[in-house]
Structures are given as C-alpha cells and as structure tokens.
PDB file of C-alpha atoms in Angstrom:
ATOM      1  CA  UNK A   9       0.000   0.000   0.000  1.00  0.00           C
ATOM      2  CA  UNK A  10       1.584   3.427  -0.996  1.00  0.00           C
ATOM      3  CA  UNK A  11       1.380   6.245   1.120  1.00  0.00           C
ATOM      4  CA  UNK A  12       0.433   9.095   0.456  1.00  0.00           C
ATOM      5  CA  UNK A  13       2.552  12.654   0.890  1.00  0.00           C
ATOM      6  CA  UNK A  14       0.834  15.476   1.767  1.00  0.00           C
ATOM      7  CA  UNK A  15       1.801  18.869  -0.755  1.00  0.00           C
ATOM      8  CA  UNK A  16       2.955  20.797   2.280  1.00  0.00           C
ATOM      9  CA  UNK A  17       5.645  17.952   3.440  1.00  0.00           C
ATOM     10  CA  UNK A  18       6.418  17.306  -0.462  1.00  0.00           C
ATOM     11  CA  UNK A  19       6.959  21.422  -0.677  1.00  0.00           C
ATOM     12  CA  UNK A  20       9.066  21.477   2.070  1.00  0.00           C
ATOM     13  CA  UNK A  21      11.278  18.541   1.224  1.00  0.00           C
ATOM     14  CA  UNK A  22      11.593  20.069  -2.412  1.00  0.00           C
ATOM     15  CA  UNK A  23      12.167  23.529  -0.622  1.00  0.00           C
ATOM     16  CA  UNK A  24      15.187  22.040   1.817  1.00  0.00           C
ATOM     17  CA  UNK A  25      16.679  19.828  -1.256  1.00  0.00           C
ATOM     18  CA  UNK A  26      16.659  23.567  -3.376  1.00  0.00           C
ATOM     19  CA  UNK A  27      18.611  25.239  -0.132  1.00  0.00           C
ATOM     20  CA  UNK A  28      21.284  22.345   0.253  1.00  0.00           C
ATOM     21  CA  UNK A  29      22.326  22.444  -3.301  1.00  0.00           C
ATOM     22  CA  UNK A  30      21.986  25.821  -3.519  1.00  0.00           C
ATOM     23  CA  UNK A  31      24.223  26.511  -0.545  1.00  0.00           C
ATOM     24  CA  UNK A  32      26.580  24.167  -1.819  1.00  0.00           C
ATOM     25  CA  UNK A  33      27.022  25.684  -5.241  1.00  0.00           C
ATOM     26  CA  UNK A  34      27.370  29.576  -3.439  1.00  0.00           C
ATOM     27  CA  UNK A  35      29.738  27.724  -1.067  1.00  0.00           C
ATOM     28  CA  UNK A  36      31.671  25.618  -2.950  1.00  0.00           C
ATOM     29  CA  UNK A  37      31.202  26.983  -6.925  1.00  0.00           C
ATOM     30  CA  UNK A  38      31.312  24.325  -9.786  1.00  0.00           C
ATOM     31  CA  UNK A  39      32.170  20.830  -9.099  1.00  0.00           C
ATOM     32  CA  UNK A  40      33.800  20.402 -12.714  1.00  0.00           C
ATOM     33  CA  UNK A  41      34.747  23.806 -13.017  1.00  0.00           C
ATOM     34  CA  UNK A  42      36.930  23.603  -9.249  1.00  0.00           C
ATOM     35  CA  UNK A  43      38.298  20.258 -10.863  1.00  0.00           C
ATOM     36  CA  UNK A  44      39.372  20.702 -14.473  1.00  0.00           C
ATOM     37  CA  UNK A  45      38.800  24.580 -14.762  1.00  0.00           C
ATOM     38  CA  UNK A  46      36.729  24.245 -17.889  1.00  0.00           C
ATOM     39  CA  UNK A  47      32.923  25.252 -16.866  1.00  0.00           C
ATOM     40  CA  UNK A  48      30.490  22.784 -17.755  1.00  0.00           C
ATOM     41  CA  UNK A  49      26.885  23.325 -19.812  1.00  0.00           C
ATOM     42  CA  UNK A  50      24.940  24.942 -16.845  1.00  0.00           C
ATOM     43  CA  UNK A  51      27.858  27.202 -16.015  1.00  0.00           C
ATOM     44  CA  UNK A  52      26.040  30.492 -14.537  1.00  0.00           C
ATOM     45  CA  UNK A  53      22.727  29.122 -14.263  1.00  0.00           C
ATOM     46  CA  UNK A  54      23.371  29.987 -10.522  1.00  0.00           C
ATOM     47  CA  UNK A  55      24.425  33.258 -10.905  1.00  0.00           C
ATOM     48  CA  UNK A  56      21.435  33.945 -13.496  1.00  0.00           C
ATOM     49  CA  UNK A  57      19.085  33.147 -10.919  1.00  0.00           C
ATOM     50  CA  UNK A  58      20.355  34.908  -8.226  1.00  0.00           C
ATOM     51  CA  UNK A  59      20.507  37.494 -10.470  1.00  0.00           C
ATOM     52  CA  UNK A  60      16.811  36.639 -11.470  1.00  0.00           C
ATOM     53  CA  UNK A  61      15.550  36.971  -7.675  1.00  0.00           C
ATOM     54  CA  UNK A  62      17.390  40.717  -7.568  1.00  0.00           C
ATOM     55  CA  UNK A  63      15.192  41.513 -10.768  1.00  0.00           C
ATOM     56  CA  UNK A  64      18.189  42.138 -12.773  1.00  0.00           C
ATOM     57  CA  UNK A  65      16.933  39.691 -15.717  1.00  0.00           C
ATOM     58  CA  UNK A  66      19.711  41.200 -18.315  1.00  0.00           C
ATOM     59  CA  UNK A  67      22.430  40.017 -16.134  1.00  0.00           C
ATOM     60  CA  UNK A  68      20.018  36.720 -15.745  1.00  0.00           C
ATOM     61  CA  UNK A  69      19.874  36.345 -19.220  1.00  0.00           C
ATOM     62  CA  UNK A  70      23.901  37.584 -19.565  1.00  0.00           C
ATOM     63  CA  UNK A  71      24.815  34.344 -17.448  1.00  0.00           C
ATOM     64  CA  UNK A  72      22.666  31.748 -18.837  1.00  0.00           C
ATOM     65  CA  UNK A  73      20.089  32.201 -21.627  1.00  0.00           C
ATOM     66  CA  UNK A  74      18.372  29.233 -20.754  1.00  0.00           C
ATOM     67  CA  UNK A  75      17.279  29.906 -16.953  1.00  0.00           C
ATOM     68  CA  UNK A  76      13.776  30.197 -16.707  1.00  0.00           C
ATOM     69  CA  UNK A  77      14.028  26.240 -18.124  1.00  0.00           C
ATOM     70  CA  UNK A  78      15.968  24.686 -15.550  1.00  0.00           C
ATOM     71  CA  UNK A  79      13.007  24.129 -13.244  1.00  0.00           C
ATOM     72  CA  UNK A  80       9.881  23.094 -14.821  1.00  0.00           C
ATOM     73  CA  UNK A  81      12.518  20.656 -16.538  1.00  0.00           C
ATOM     74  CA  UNK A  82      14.093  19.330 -12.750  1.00  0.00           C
ATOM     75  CA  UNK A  83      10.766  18.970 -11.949  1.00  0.00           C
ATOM     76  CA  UNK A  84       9.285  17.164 -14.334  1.00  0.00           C
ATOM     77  CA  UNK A  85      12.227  14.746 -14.491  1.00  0.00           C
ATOM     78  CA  UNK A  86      12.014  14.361 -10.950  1.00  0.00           C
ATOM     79  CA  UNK A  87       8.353  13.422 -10.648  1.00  0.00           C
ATOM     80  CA  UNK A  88       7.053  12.083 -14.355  1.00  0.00           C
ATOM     81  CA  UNK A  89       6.550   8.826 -12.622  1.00  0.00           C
ATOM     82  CA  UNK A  90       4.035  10.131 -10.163  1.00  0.00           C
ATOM     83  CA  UNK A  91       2.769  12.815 -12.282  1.00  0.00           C
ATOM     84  CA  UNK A  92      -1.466  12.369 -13.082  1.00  0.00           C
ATOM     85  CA  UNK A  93      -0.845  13.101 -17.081  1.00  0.00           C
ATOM     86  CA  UNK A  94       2.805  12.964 -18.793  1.00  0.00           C
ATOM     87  CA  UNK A  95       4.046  13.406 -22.022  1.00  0.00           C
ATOM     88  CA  UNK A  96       3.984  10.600 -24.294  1.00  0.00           C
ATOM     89  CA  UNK A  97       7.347   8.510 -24.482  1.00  0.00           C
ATOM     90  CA  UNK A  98       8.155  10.543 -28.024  1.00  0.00           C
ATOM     91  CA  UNK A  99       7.521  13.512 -27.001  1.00  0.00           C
ATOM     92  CA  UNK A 100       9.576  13.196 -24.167  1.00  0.00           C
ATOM     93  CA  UNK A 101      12.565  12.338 -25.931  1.00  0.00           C
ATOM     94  CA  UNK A 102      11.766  15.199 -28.665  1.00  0.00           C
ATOM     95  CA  UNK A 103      11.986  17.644 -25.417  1.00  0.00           C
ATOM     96  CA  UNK A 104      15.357  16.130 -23.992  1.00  0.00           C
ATOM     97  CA  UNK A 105      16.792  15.886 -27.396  1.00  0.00           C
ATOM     98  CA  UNK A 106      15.702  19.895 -28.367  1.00  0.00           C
ATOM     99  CA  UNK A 107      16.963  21.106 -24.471  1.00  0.00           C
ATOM    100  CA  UNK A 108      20.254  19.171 -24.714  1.00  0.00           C
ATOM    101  CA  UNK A 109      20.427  20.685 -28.356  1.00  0.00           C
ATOM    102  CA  UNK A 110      19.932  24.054 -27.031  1.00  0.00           C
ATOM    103  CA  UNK A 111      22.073  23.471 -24.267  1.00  0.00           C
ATOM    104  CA  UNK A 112      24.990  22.464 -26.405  1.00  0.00           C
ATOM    105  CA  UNK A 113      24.489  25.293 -28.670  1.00  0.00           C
ATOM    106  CA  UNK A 114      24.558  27.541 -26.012  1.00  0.00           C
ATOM    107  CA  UNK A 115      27.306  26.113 -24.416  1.00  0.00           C
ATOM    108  CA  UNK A 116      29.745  26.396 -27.719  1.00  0.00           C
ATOM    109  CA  UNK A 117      28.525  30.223 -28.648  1.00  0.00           C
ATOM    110  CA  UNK A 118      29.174  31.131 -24.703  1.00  0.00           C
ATOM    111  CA  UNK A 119      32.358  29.140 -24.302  1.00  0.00           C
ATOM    112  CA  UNK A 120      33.976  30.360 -27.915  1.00  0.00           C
ATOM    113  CA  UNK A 121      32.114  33.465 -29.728  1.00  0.00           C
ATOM    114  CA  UNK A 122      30.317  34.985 -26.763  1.00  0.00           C
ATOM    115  CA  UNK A 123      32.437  38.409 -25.996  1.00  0.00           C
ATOM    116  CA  UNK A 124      32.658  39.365 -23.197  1.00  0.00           C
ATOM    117  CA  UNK A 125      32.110  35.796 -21.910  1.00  0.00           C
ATOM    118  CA  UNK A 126      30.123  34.630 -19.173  1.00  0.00           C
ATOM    119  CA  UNK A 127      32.234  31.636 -18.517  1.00  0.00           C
ATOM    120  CA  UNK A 128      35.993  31.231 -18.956  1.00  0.00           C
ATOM    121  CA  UNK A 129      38.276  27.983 -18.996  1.00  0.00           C
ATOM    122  CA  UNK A 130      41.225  28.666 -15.958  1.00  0.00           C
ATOM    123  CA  UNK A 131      43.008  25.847 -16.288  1.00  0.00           C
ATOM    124  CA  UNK A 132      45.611  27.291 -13.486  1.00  0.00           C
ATOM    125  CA  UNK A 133      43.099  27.772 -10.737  1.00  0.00           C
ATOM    126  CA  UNK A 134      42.013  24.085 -10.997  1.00  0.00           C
ATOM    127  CA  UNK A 135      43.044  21.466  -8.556  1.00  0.00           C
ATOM    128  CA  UNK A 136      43.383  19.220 -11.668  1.00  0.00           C
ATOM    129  CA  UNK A 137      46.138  21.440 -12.871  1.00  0.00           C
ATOM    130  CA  UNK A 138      47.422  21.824  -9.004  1.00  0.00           C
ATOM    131  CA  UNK A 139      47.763  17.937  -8.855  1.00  0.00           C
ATOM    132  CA  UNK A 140      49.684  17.609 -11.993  1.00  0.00           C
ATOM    133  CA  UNK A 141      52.114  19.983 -10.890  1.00  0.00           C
ATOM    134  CA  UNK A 142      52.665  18.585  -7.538  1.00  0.00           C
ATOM    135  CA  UNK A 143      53.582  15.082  -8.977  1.00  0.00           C
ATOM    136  CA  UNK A 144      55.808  17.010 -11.973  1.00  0.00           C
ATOM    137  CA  UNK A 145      53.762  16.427 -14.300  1.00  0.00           C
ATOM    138  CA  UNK A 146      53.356  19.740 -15.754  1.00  0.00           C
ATOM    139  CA  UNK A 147      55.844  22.895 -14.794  1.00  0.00           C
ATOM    140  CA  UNK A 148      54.163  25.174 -12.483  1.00  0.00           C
TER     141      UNK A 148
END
C-alpha cells in the first residue's frame, strides 16, 4: 500500500533539497569547473538566478540564456513517474533531445564566440592542474 505525501511535506522537502544544493554551489562553486577549470553546460545558471531573484533579468539572461528552463525541466524529471498526465514517451525524448540541443548550442557560442564571456576555462586555478604539478607532471 503506498502512502500518500501530503503537498505541504512534499513542498518542504523540495524547498530544503533547493537550499542544500543551492548553498553548496554559493559555497563551494562548480564541481567540474573547481576540478578541471573548464565550466560545464549549466555554467552560470546559478548566478542567473540569483541574479533573477534581484530583478536584474539582463544580467540573468547575460549568465545563462536558458534559466527560466531549468526548473519546470528538474521537476518534471524528478516526478514524471508520479505525475497524473505525462508526455507521451516521443515527445519526451523530442523535449530532452531539443533542451540538450539548445544546451549544447549555447554552451559552444558562450564558451567560444560569446564576448565578453560569461564563462571562462582557468586551467591554473584548478586542482586538476594543481595535482599535476605537484607530482611534476606539468611545470608550475
């Protein structure tokens, strides 16, 4: 027998998961980016919703066109299996594959033709390129 979660409990768990990563992103930045120093896909989409929540929705837009996606997309990922009506199984995979085209496309312009950029590869600042050079594996 399932049971059944009440919206307030299901708001609040969603609400605590949101904080935790949250805070960990402000806290810590990047897990990829702190690692290799290249920025990954989503690079900004913090920093374009903080910047969403201060009303500033050029400098939202500035750090990652795609924002105002990112949740109904988490959330319907998250809960298609529970959901009363879903998409049909094509249609589903016609939304991932036209997000994860516009993600890519987006990625490349930002990463290579966007000026000034957004996001920037720092290969020094990464511990990747920290733990190469305290084996001697690359010259400091």
């Amino acid at each position: 027998m399932e049971k059944k979660i009440s919206f307030r409990r299901w708001l609040w768990v969603h609400l605590a998961l949101a904080g935790g990563l949250g805070a960990l992103l402000v806290l810590f930045g990047c897990p990829l980016y702190r690692f290799t120093g290249l920025p990954c896909p989503l690079c900004g989409m913090t920093r374009a919703w903080l910047a969403a929540l201060r009303l500033d929705f050029s400098a939202a837009f500035f750090f990652h066109p795609l924002f105002p996606l990112a949740p109904p997309a988490l959330l319907y990922a998250a809960h298609r299996e529970v959901l009363p009506r879903r998409l049909p199984p094509r249609a589903e995979r016609l939304c991932a594959a036209a997000l994860g085209t516009a993600l890519a496309a987006v990625y490349l312009y930002r990463l290579f033709w966007q000026q000034p950029s957004a996001i920037a590869p720092c290969w020094e600042s990464s511990l990747l390129a920290g733990l190469l050079s305290f084996v001697g594996a690359v010259p400091a």
